[in-house]
Coordinates of C-alpha atoms and ligand atoms in Angstrom, one line a residue:
Chain A
M1 CA -130.4 -84.1 -148.3
R2 CA -127.0 -83.9 -146.5
L3 CA -125.3 -83.9 -149.8
E4 CA -127.4 -81.1 -151.2
N5 CA -126.6 -79.0 -148.1
G6 CA -122.9 -79.7 -148.6
L7 CA -123.1 -78.7 -152.2
R8 CA -124.9 -75.4 -151.3
A9 CA -122.3 -74.7 -148.6
R10 CA -119.5 -75.2 -151.2
L11 CA -121.1 -73.0 -153.7
V12 CA -121.6 -70.2 -151.2
G13 CA -117.9 -70.6 -150.2
V14 CA -116.7 -70.4 -153.8
F15 CA -119.0 -67.4 -154.5
G16 CA -117.5 -65.6 -151.5
L17 CA -114.0 -66.2 -152.8
V18 CA -115.0 -64.8 -156.2
V19 CA -116.5 -61.7 -154.7
F20 CA -113.4 -61.1 -152.6
W21 CA -111.2 -61.5 -155.7
E22 CA -113.4 -59.1 -157.7
L23 CA -113.2 -56.4 -155.0
L24 CA -109.5 -56.8 -154.7
A25 CA -109.0 -56.4 -158.4
L26 CA -111.3 -53.3 -158.4
I27 CA -109.3 -51.7 -155.7
L28 CA -105.9 -52.5 -157.0
R29 CA -106.5 -51.9 -160.7
V30 CA -103.2 -53.4 -161.8
P31 CA -102.7 -55.7 -164.8
A32 CA -101.1 -58.3 -162.6
L33 CA -104.4 -59.0 -161.0
P34 CA -107.2 -59.3 -163.5
G35 CA -110.8 -59.7 -162.2
P36 CA -112.5 -63.1 -162.1
A37 CA -114.6 -62.4 -165.1
R38 CA -111.5 -61.7 -167.3
A39 CA -109.6 -64.6 -165.8
L40 CA -112.5 -66.9 -166.5
V41 CA -112.7 -65.8 -170.1
A42 CA -109.0 -66.3 -170.4
F43 CA -109.4 -69.7 -168.7
L44 CA -112.0 -70.8 -171.2
E45 CA -109.9 -69.6 -174.1
A46 CA -106.9 -71.3 -172.7
I47 CA -108.7 -74.6 -172.3
A48 CA -109.6 -74.6 -175.9
G49 CA -105.9 -73.8 -176.5
G50 CA -103.0 -75.6 -174.9
L51 CA -104.0 -75.4 -171.2
S52 CA -105.9 -78.7 -171.1
Y53 CA -102.8 -80.5 -172.3
H54 CA -100.7 -79.0 -169.5
F55 CA -103.4 -79.6 -167.0
L56 CA -103.6 -83.3 -167.9
I57 CA -99.8 -83.6 -167.7
S58 CA -99.7 -82.0 -164.3
A59 CA -102.7 -84.1 -163.0
Y60 CA -101.0 -87.2 -164.2
R61 CA -97.8 -86.4 -162.4
V62 CA -99.5 -85.5 -159.1
V63 CA -101.8 -88.5 -159.1
L64 CA -99.0 -90.8 -159.8
S65 CA -96.9 -89.2 -157.1
I66 CA -99.6 -89.5 -154.5
A67 CA -100.3 -93.1 -155.5
G68 CA -96.6 -94.0 -155.4
S69 CA -95.9 -92.4 -152.0
F70 CA -99.1 -93.9 -150.6
L71 CA -98.1 -97.4 -151.7
L72 CA -94.7 -97.1 -150.1
A73 CA -95.4 -95.0 -147.0
V74 CA -98.6 -96.7 -145.8
P75 CA -97.3 -100.3 -145.4
L76 CA -94.1 -99.1 -143.9
G77 CA -95.9 -96.7 -141.5
L78 CA -98.3 -99.4 -140.3
F79 CA -95.4 -101.7 -139.8
L80 CA -93.3 -99.2 -137.8
G81 CA -96.4 -98.3 -135.7
R82 CA -96.7 -101.8 -134.6
E83 CA -93.2 -103.1 -134.4
E84 CA -91.4 -101.1 -131.8
T85 CA -88.0 -102.7 -132.4
F86 CA -87.8 -101.6 -136.0
D87 CA -89.4 -98.3 -135.1
R88 CA -86.6 -97.5 -132.7
F89 CA -84.0 -97.9 -135.4
L90 CA -85.8 -96.1 -138.2
T91 CA -87.4 -93.2 -136.4
P92 CA -84.3 -91.2 -135.8
V93 CA -83.4 -91.6 -139.5
I94 CA -86.9 -90.5 -140.5
Y95 CA -86.9 -87.4 -138.3
L96 CA -83.4 -86.5 -139.6
L97 CA -84.6 -86.7 -143.2
Y98 CA -88.1 -85.3 -142.7
P99 CA -87.3 -81.6 -142.2
I100 CA -84.8 -81.4 -145.1
P101 CA -86.5 -79.5 -148.0
K102 CA -86.4 -82.2 -150.6
I103 CA -86.6 -79.6 -153.4
V104 CA -82.8 -79.0 -153.0
F105 CA -82.3 -82.5 -154.4
L106 CA -84.0 -81.6 -157.7
P107 CA -80.6 -81.0 -159.5
V108 CA -79.3 -84.4 -158.3
V109 CA -82.6 -86.1 -159.2
M110 CA -82.5 -84.6 -162.6
I111 CA -79.0 -85.7 -163.2
L112 CA -79.9 -89.3 -162.2
L113 CA -83.4 -89.6 -163.6
G114 CA -83.4 -87.1 -166.5
L115 CA -85.6 -84.1 -167.2
G116 CA -88.8 -86.0 -167.8
D117 CA -91.8 -87.1 -165.7
I118 CA -89.9 -89.6 -163.6
A119 CA -87.7 -87.1 -161.9
K120 CA -90.7 -84.9 -161.1
I121 CA -92.8 -87.8 -159.8
F122 CA -89.9 -89.0 -157.8
L123 CA -89.3 -85.6 -156.1
I124 CA -93.0 -85.1 -155.3
S125 CA -93.3 -88.6 -153.9
L126 CA -90.2 -88.1 -151.8
V127 CA -91.8 -85.1 -150.1
L128 CA -95.2 -86.8 -149.6
F129 CA -93.6 -90.1 -148.4
F130 CA -92.5 -88.6 -145.1
Q131 CA -95.7 -86.8 -144.4
I132 CA -97.8 -89.9 -145.0
L133 CA -95.3 -92.1 -143.3
I134 CA -95.3 -90.2 -140.0
T135 CA -99.1 -89.8 -139.8
T136 CA -99.6 -93.5 -140.6
R137 CA -97.1 -94.6 -138.1
D138 CA -98.7 -92.5 -135.3
A139 CA -102.2 -93.7 -136.2
A140 CA -101.1 -97.4 -136.1
R141 CA -99.4 -96.8 -132.8
G142 CA -102.4 -95.3 -131.1
I143 CA -104.7 -98.3 -131.6
N144 CA -106.4 -99.5 -128.5
L145 CA -104.7 -102.6 -127.0
A146 CA -108.0 -104.1 -125.9
L147 CA -109.3 -104.0 -129.5
I148 CA -106.2 -105.9 -130.6
H149 CA -106.5 -108.4 -127.7
S150 CA -110.1 -109.2 -128.6
V151 CA -109.3 -109.9 -132.2
V152 CA -106.2 -112.0 -131.3
S153 CA -108.5 -114.0 -129.0
L154 CA -110.6 -114.8 -132.1
G155 CA -107.5 -116.5 -133.5
A156 CA -106.1 -113.7 -135.5
G157 CA -102.5 -113.8 -136.7
K158 CA -100.3 -110.8 -137.5
W159 CA -101.7 -110.6 -141.1
D160 CA -105.3 -110.8 -139.9
L161 CA -104.6 -108.0 -137.4
Y162 CA -103.2 -105.7 -140.1
R163 CA -106.1 -106.5 -142.4
H164 CA -109.0 -106.3 -139.9
V165 CA -107.8 -103.9 -137.2
I166 CA -104.7 -101.9 -137.9
W167 CA -105.3 -100.8 -141.5
P168 CA -109.0 -99.9 -141.1
A169 CA -108.2 -98.1 -137.8
A170 CA -105.5 -96.0 -139.3
L171 CA -107.4 -95.3 -142.6
P172 CA -109.2 -92.1 -141.7
E173 CA -106.0 -90.5 -140.6
I174 CA -104.2 -91.8 -143.6
L175 CA -106.8 -90.2 -145.9
T176 CA -106.5 -86.9 -144.0
S177 CA -102.7 -87.0 -144.5
L178 CA -103.3 -87.6 -148.2
R179 CA -105.6 -84.6 -148.3
I180 CA -102.9 -82.5 -146.8
A181 CA -100.3 -84.1 -149.0
S182 CA -102.3 -83.2 -152.1
G183 CA -101.7 -79.5 -151.4
T184 CA -98.1 -80.1 -150.8
A185 CA -97.9 -82.2 -154.0
I186 CA -99.2 -79.3 -156.1
A187 CA -96.7 -76.9 -154.6
V188 CA -93.8 -79.2 -155.3
L189 CA -95.1 -79.9 -158.7
F190 CA -95.2 -76.2 -159.5
F191 CA -91.6 -75.8 -158.5
S192 CA -90.4 -78.8 -160.4
E193 CA -92.2 -77.8 -163.5
T194 CA -90.7 -74.4 -163.6
I195 CA -87.2 -75.8 -164.0
A196 CA -86.0 -77.1 -167.3
S197 CA -89.6 -78.0 -168.3
Q198 CA -91.6 -77.6 -171.5
E199 CA -95.0 -78.8 -170.2
G200 CA -97.2 -78.9 -167.2
L201 CA -99.1 -76.1 -165.3
G202 CA -95.9 -74.8 -163.7
Y203 CA -94.3 -74.3 -167.0
Y204 CA -97.5 -72.8 -168.4
L205 CA -97.7 -70.3 -165.6
L206 CA -94.1 -69.2 -165.6
D207 CA -94.2 -68.9 -169.4
A208 CA -97.2 -66.6 -169.2
W209 CA -95.6 -64.7 -166.4
T210 CA -92.4 -64.0 -168.3
R211 CA -94.5 -62.8 -171.2
Y212 CA -96.5 -60.5 -168.9
A213 CA -99.6 -62.3 -170.2
Y214 CA -101.4 -61.9 -166.8
D215 CA -104.8 -63.1 -168.1
Q216 CA -103.2 -66.4 -169.2
M217 CA -101.3 -66.6 -166.0
F218 CA -104.5 -66.5 -164.1
A219 CA -106.0 -69.1 -166.3
G220 CA -103.1 -71.3 -165.2
I221 CA -103.6 -70.3 -161.6
M222 CA -107.3 -71.3 -161.8
A223 CA -106.3 -74.6 -163.4
M224 CA -104.1 -75.3 -160.5
G225 CA -106.9 -74.5 -158.1
F226 CA -109.2 -76.8 -159.9
L227 CA -106.6 -79.6 -159.8
G228 CA -106.3 -79.3 -156.1
F229 CA -110.1 -79.1 -155.7
G230 CA -110.5 -82.1 -157.8
L231 CA -108.1 -84.1 -155.7
Y232 CA -109.8 -82.9 -152.6
L233 CA -113.2 -84.1 -153.9
A234 CA -111.8 -87.4 -154.9
L235 CA -110.2 -88.0 -151.5
E236 CA -113.3 -86.9 -149.7
W237 CA -115.4 -89.2 -151.8
A238 CA -113.0 -92.1 -151.0
E239 CA -113.2 -91.3 -147.3
R240 CA -117.0 -91.4 -147.4
K241 CA -116.9 -94.7 -149.2
L242 CA -114.1 -96.4 -147.2
C243 CA -114.9 -95.0 -143.8
A244 CA -118.6 -95.1 -143.9
W245 CA -118.6 -95.9 -140.2
K246 CA -117.3 -92.5 -139.4
Y247 CA -120.3 -90.8 -141.0
L248 CA -123.3 -92.2 -139.3
Chain B
M1 CA -91.2 -145.4 -112.2
A2 CA -92.6 -145.5 -115.8
R3 CA -95.9 -146.7 -114.3
G4 CA -96.0 -143.8 -111.9
R5 CA -95.6 -141.3 -114.8
G6 CA -98.3 -143.1 -116.7
D7 CA -100.7 -142.8 -113.8
Q8 CA -100.0 -139.2 -113.5
E9 CA -100.7 -138.6 -117.2
E10 CA -103.8 -140.6 -117.0
S11 CA -105.1 -138.6 -114.1
R12 CA -104.5 -135.5 -116.0
Q13 CA -106.3 -136.7 -119.0
L14 CA -109.2 -137.7 -116.8
S15 CA -109.3 -134.3 -115.1
R16 CA -112.8 -132.9 -115.5
D17 CA -111.7 -129.3 -115.1
M18 CA -112.0 -127.0 -118.0
V19 CA -110.0 -124.3 -116.3
A20 CA -107.3 -125.0 -113.7
L21 CA -105.1 -122.4 -112.1
R22 CA -102.3 -123.4 -109.8
G23 CA -100.3 -120.8 -108.0
L24 CA -100.7 -118.3 -110.7
S25 CA -98.9 -115.0 -110.1
V26 CA -98.6 -112.2 -112.6
V27 CA -96.3 -109.2 -112.3
Y28 CA -96.4 -106.3 -114.8
H29 CA -93.0 -104.8 -115.5
Q30 CA -93.0 -101.2 -116.4
K31 CA -90.0 -98.9 -117.0
N32 CA -89.3 -98.0 -113.4
A33 CA -91.9 -100.0 -111.5
T34 CA -93.4 -103.4 -111.1
V35 CA -97.0 -104.0 -110.5
E36 CA -98.0 -107.3 -108.8
A37 CA -101.4 -108.0 -110.2
L38 CA -102.1 -111.6 -109.0
R39 CA -100.5 -113.7 -106.3
E40 CA -100.7 -117.5 -106.1
V41 CA -104.2 -117.8 -107.4
T42 CA -105.5 -121.4 -107.4
F43 CA -109.0 -122.5 -108.4
S44 CA -110.7 -124.5 -111.0
V45 CA -113.8 -124.5 -113.1
G46 CA -115.3 -127.8 -114.1
R47 CA -116.3 -128.7 -117.6
G48 CA -119.7 -127.3 -118.4
Q49 CA -119.7 -125.3 -115.2
T50 CA -120.1 -121.6 -114.7
A51 CA -118.0 -119.5 -112.4
A52 CA -118.1 -115.8 -111.4
L53 CA -115.0 -113.9 -110.5
I54 CA -115.5 -111.0 -108.2
G55 CA -113.1 -108.6 -106.5
P56 CA -112.1 -105.0 -106.0
S57 CA -111.2 -102.8 -109.0
G58 CA -107.6 -103.4 -110.0
C59 CA -107.2 -106.7 -108.3
G60 CA -106.3 -108.5 -111.5
K61 CA -109.5 -110.0 -112.8
T62 CA -109.0 -108.8 -116.4
T63 CA -105.4 -110.0 -116.1
L64 CA -106.6 -113.4 -115.1
L65 CA -108.8 -113.7 -118.1
Y66 CA -106.0 -112.5 -120.4
V67 CA -103.8 -115.3 -119.0
L68 CA -106.5 -117.9 -119.7
A69 CA -106.9 -116.5 -123.2
G70 CA -103.2 -116.9 -123.7
L71 CA -102.5 -113.2 -124.1
I72 CA -100.3 -112.9 -121.1
P73 CA -97.9 -115.8 -120.1
A74 CA -98.7 -117.7 -116.9
T75 CA -95.4 -117.4 -115.0
P76 CA -94.9 -118.2 -112.3
G77 CA -97.6 -120.8 -111.8
E78 CA -99.8 -122.8 -114.1
A79 CA -102.8 -122.0 -116.1
L80 CA -104.5 -125.0 -117.8
V81 CA -107.4 -124.9 -120.2
N82 CA -108.8 -128.3 -121.0
N83 CA -105.7 -129.9 -119.5
G84 CA -103.3 -128.0 -121.8
P85 CA -101.5 -124.7 -121.1
A86 CA -103.6 -121.7 -121.9
S87 CA -102.8 -120.4 -125.3
A88 CA -104.0 -117.8 -127.8
I89 CA -104.0 -120.4 -130.5
R90 CA -106.6 -122.6 -128.7
R91 CA -109.6 -122.1 -130.9
Q92 CA -112.4 -123.1 -128.5
T93 CA -111.6 -120.3 -126.1
A94 CA -113.7 -117.2 -126.6
L95 CA -112.9 -113.8 -124.9
I96 CA -115.6 -111.2 -124.5
L97 CA -114.5 -107.8 -123.4
Q98 CA -116.6 -105.0 -121.9
D99 CA -116.2 -102.1 -124.3
Y100 CA -113.7 -102.5 -127.0
G101 CA -114.5 -105.9 -128.4
L102 CA -116.3 -104.8 -131.5
L103 CA -114.6 -103.2 -134.5
P104 CA -116.3 -99.9 -135.1
W105 CA -115.5 -100.1 -138.9
K106 CA -117.3 -103.4 -139.3
T107 CA -121.0 -104.0 -139.4
V108 CA -122.9 -106.3 -137.1
W109 CA -122.6 -109.0 -139.7
Q110 CA -118.9 -108.5 -140.4
N111 CA -118.2 -108.4 -136.7
T112 CA -120.1 -111.5 -136.0
I113 CA -118.4 -113.6 -138.7
L114 CA -114.9 -112.1 -138.1
G115 CA -113.7 -115.2 -136.2
L116 CA -115.0 -117.5 -138.8
E117 CA -113.3 -115.4 -141.5
I118 CA -110.0 -115.5 -139.7
R119 CA -110.3 -119.2 -139.5
R120 CA -110.8 -119.4 -143.3
M121 CA -114.1 -121.2 -143.0
P122 CA -115.9 -121.8 -146.3
K123 CA -118.2 -119.0 -147.4
E124 CA -121.5 -120.9 -147.4
Q125 CA -120.8 -122.3 -144.0
I126 CA -120.1 -118.8 -142.7
A127 CA -123.3 -117.4 -144.2
E128 CA -125.3 -120.2 -142.7
R129 CA -123.8 -120.1 -139.2
G130 CA -123.8 -116.3 -139.0
E131 CA -127.4 -116.0 -139.9
R132 CA -128.5 -118.6 -137.4
I133 CA -126.6 -117.0 -134.5
L134 CA -127.8 -113.5 -135.3
R135 CA -131.4 -114.7 -135.5
E136 CA -131.0 -116.5 -132.2
L137 CA -129.8 -113.4 -130.5
G138 CA -132.4 -111.1 -132.1
L139 CA -129.9 -109.2 -134.2
W140 CA -130.7 -110.3 -137.7
E141 CA -132.5 -107.0 -138.5
Y142 CA -129.5 -105.1 -137.4
R143 CA -126.9 -106.9 -139.4
Q144 CA -126.1 -103.9 -141.6
H145 CA -125.7 -101.5 -138.7
F146 CA -122.4 -100.4 -137.4
P147 CA -121.7 -100.8 -133.6
A148 CA -122.1 -97.0 -133.1
Q149 CA -125.7 -97.3 -134.3
L150 CA -126.6 -99.9 -131.6
S151 CA -127.6 -99.7 -128.0
G152 CA -125.2 -100.9 -125.4
G153 CA -127.2 -104.1 -124.9
Q154 CA -127.3 -104.8 -128.6
R155 CA -123.6 -104.2 -128.9
Q156 CA -122.9 -106.7 -126.1
R157 CA -125.2 -109.2 -127.9
V158 CA -123.0 -108.8 -131.0
G159 CA -120.0 -109.5 -128.8
I160 CA -121.6 -112.7 -127.6
A161 CA -122.8 -113.6 -131.1
R162 CA -119.3 -113.3 -132.4
S163 CA -117.9 -115.6 -129.7
L164 CA -120.7 -118.1 -130.0
A165 CA -120.2 -118.3 -133.8
L166 CA -116.9 -120.1 -133.0
Y167 CA -118.7 -122.8 -131.1
P168 CA -116.5 -122.3 -128.1
D169 CA -116.3 -124.6 -125.1
L170 CA -114.9 -121.9 -122.9
L171 CA -116.4 -118.4 -122.6
L172 CA -114.3 -115.8 -120.8
M173 CA -116.3 -112.7 -120.1
D174 CA -115.0 -109.5 -118.7
E175 CA -117.7 -107.5 -117.0
P176 CA -119.9 -108.0 -120.1
F177 CA -123.0 -106.3 -118.8
S178 CA -121.7 -103.7 -116.4
S179 CA -122.4 -100.7 -118.6
L180 CA -126.0 -101.7 -119.2
D181 CA -129.2 -100.5 -117.5
A182 CA -130.7 -102.9 -115.0
L183 CA -133.5 -104.2 -117.2
T184 CA -131.2 -104.8 -120.2
R185 CA -128.7 -106.4 -118.0
E186 CA -131.2 -108.9 -116.5
N187 CA -132.4 -109.6 -120.0
L188 CA -129.0 -110.4 -121.2
Q189 CA -128.2 -112.4 -118.1
D190 CA -131.2 -114.6 -118.9
T191 CA -130.0 -114.9 -122.5
L192 CA -126.6 -116.1 -121.3
L193 CA -128.2 -118.5 -118.9
G194 CA -130.3 -119.9 -121.7
I195 CA -127.3 -120.4 -123.9
W196 CA -125.5 -122.1 -121.1
Q197 CA -128.4 -124.4 -120.2
R198 CA -128.6 -125.5 -123.8
D199 CA -125.0 -125.8 -124.8
R200 CA -123.3 -126.3 -121.5
V201 CA -120.4 -124.3 -122.5
T202 CA -118.0 -123.5 -119.6
I203 CA -118.3 -119.9 -118.6
L204 CA -115.9 -117.8 -116.5
L205 CA -117.4 -114.4 -115.9
V206 CA -115.8 -111.4 -114.3
T207 CA -118.3 -109.1 -112.6
H208 CA -118.6 -106.2 -110.2
S209 CA -122.2 -107.1 -109.4
I210 CA -123.0 -109.3 -106.4
E211 CA -126.4 -110.2 -107.9
E212 CA -124.8 -111.1 -111.2
A213 CA -122.2 -113.3 -109.6
V214 CA -124.9 -115.2 -107.7
F215 CA -127.3 -115.4 -110.6
L216 CA -124.7 -116.7 -113.1
G217 CA -122.0 -118.4 -111.1
Q218 CA -122.3 -122.0 -110.0
K219 CA -119.0 -121.2 -108.3
I220 CA -118.1 -117.7 -107.0
V221 CA -114.5 -116.9 -106.7
V222 CA -113.7 -113.9 -104.5
L223 CA -110.4 -112.1 -104.9
S224 CA -108.7 -109.7 -102.5
P225 CA -107.5 -106.2 -103.3
R226 CA -104.3 -106.1 -105.4
P227 CA -102.3 -108.3 -105.6
G228 CA -105.3 -110.5 -106.1
R229 CA -105.5 -113.6 -104.0
V230 CA -108.4 -116.0 -103.6
V231 CA -110.3 -115.1 -100.5
A232 CA -113.1 -117.5 -100.8
V233 CA -114.7 -119.9 -103.3
L234 CA -118.5 -120.2 -102.7
E235 CA -120.6 -123.0 -104.2
N236 CA -123.9 -121.9 -105.5
P237 CA -126.0 -125.0 -106.2
G238 CA -129.3 -123.1 -106.7
M239 CA -127.9 -121.3 -109.8
G240 CA -130.0 -121.7 -112.9
Q241 CA -133.3 -122.6 -111.1
I242 CA -136.4 -121.0 -112.4
G243 CA -137.1 -117.8 -110.5
F244 CA -133.8 -117.9 -108.7
R245 CA -133.6 -114.2 -108.5
K246 CA -136.6 -114.2 -106.0
D247 CA -135.4 -117.3 -104.1
P248 CA -134.4 -116.9 -100.4
A249 CA -131.2 -118.8 -101.2
F250 CA -130.3 -116.2 -103.8
H251 CA -130.5 -113.4 -101.2
Q252 CA -128.8 -115.4 -98.5
L253 CA -125.8 -116.0 -100.8
S254 CA -125.8 -112.4 -102.0
N255 CA -125.6 -111.3 -98.4
E256 CA -122.9 -113.7 -97.6
L257 CA -120.9 -112.4 -100.5
R258 CA -121.6 -108.8 -99.6
G259 CA -120.1 -109.6 -96.2
L260 CA -117.0 -111.2 -97.7
L261 CA -116.5 -108.2 -99.9
G262 CA -116.5 -105.8 -96.9
Q263 CA -119.9 -104.0 -97.0
G264 CA -119.5 -103.6 -100.7
A265 CA -117.5 -100.4 -100.2
W266 CA -115.5 -100.9 -103.4
T267 CA -118.0 -102.7 -105.5
G268 CA -120.0 -100.9 -108.1
P269 CA -119.0 -100.4 -111.7
G270 CA -115.2 -100.3 -112.1
L271 CA -113.4 -97.7 -114.2
P272 CA -113.9 -99.0 -117.7
Q273 CA -110.4 -100.3 -118.6
T274 CA -108.6 -97.0 -118.3
D275 CA -105.6 -99.0 -116.9
L276 CA -105.1 -100.7 -120.1
K277 CA -105.8 -97.9 -122.5
G278 CA -102.8 -96.6 -124.3
K279 CA -100.3 -98.5 -122.1
E280 CA -97.9 -100.7 -124.0
V281 CA -97.1 -104.0 -122.7
Ligands
ATP301 N1 -100.3 -103.5 -119.1 C1 -100.2 -103.2 -117.8 N2 -99.0 -102.7 -117.4 C2 -98.8 -102.5 -116.1 N3 -99.7 -102.6 -115.2 C3 -100.9 -103.1 -115.5 C4 -101.2 -103.4 -116.9 N4 -102.5 -103.9 -117.0 C5 -102.9 -103.9 -115.7 N5 -102.0 -103.4 -114.9 C6 -102.2 -103.3 -113.4 O1 -102.5 -104.5 -112.9 C7 -103.5 -104.5 -111.9 C8 -104.6 -105.4 -112.3 O2 -105.2 -104.9 -113.5 P1 -106.6 -105.6 -114.1 O3 -106.9 -104.8 -115.2 O4 -106.3 -107.0 -114.2 O5 -107.6 -105.3 -112.9 P2 -109.1 -105.6 -112.8 O6 -109.4 -106.5 -111.6 O7 -109.6 -106.1 -114.1 O8 -109.7 -104.2 -112.5 P3 -111.1 -103.6 -112.9 O9 -112.1 -104.2 -112.0 O10 -111.0 -102.1 -112.6 O11 -111.4 -103.9 -114.3 C9 -103.9 -103.0 -111.9 O12 -103.3 -102.4 -110.7 C10 -103.4 -102.4 -113.1 O13 -103.0 -101.1 -112.9
MG302 MG1 -110.9 -105.3 -115.5

């Protein structure tokens, strides 16, 4: 019942977006903004052509980047949130590095790691790492002390605390940070794929753009939108599965 | 000389006290202030006895339980549990807190067996013991529920179930029933009394309620406003009798206690733990 309602709300939302797009295209009447119908036709054609390949490449890079940054940032974030001594040393470093636009390191990264997937995945992970790290750390830090006391009194050691209290308590916020990170990931992905690249949605888009193939470009834009939406749905599904207690 | 020491050790071993506090003082150190929570508190609770701890809000009752649970060091002074220094490692000590004891992300079942799981008990044994205790406390039907789906009384039952699952010999309870309505509270008080009469586990119970102190405490320890000192220790031999709530002795002792507490001006439910929330020790 609730799920059906959610689905309906989503469809209505998407429908509104399509109407808005159509109106805008009708008013502007420029080749650079084809209407949704034309874009959809182009999208379906492109899927049959090379687009699905580029889509899969991009999806692979983004998913791997999110997974990689998650695996590195979450344990470190939980640890820093609970261990003040280490936190005091590392936090200044983190906040020094956090605001630097990591994209400027792309040339260096490419020299070190080559032009392939690894360089792109590394760059995206680097950006996501800090976002996830900071959210996780704050979530772990804010855990109620009485909750911890009560579990310690059951005989819990450090590891038990991480497993039974700190990780599950921080998980909702971690998943939220992942959702935000997935948007960032696609933006960084786009950028990294437009430089010295032969594959991926970023390349596909830029290529269409330089050829003034606007319909194709919009097919690429839609593919990117679907990639983001797919990630969002997956993360939402994970949150409902893993944090069932939040949705009672 | 050697003999003297031997005698001393022997007398310690023979001590029948489950809980013994001698000159316990606790001072919290904050960045630019110190808070003296307890001052030279001395009292004891015999093995298999119950004691109620009552005193004004902020006088250090929760602190005292934390010391006995080994979560805060007992310096200066001495806090003995079963003749050994209080320690978080001691497995037979169970601590039940007012509000935050249950993990919201675990079901009733998972919360109940948490302590057993932490102690790496074999799976079949956990299943068997968990089921028995949940049935005993009337929670078996609710085992798949999350704490947020339970009433306050049921939640407190889960807290008790989780502690009892460990077969404790010392139960430390911090205002366990204070957020419950009167009926549910009396119901749970009866449950606790039943458990005590059967298992004879030692209970130290912090409460704001004079009636609860008299109903559940064989010994009633009254603390002064902060820094908490022992004002009086009342013996309550009638505790546990059938129909004690209606007994004249019950009311007499309640009134005596009310007098000691100064017309009860500061009794009533305390602020639920706001002191501890968010503060880092
Ligand atoms: N972690 C802490 N750091 C500093 N001061 C604290 C800390 N915990 C408690 N205190 C202070 O110590 C005193 C005793 O606190 P405690 O929680 O033991 O009181 P209590 O008797 O349990 O109060 P209540 O009846 O309201 O629960 C209070 O004045 C409180 O502000
Ligand atoms: Mg308290």
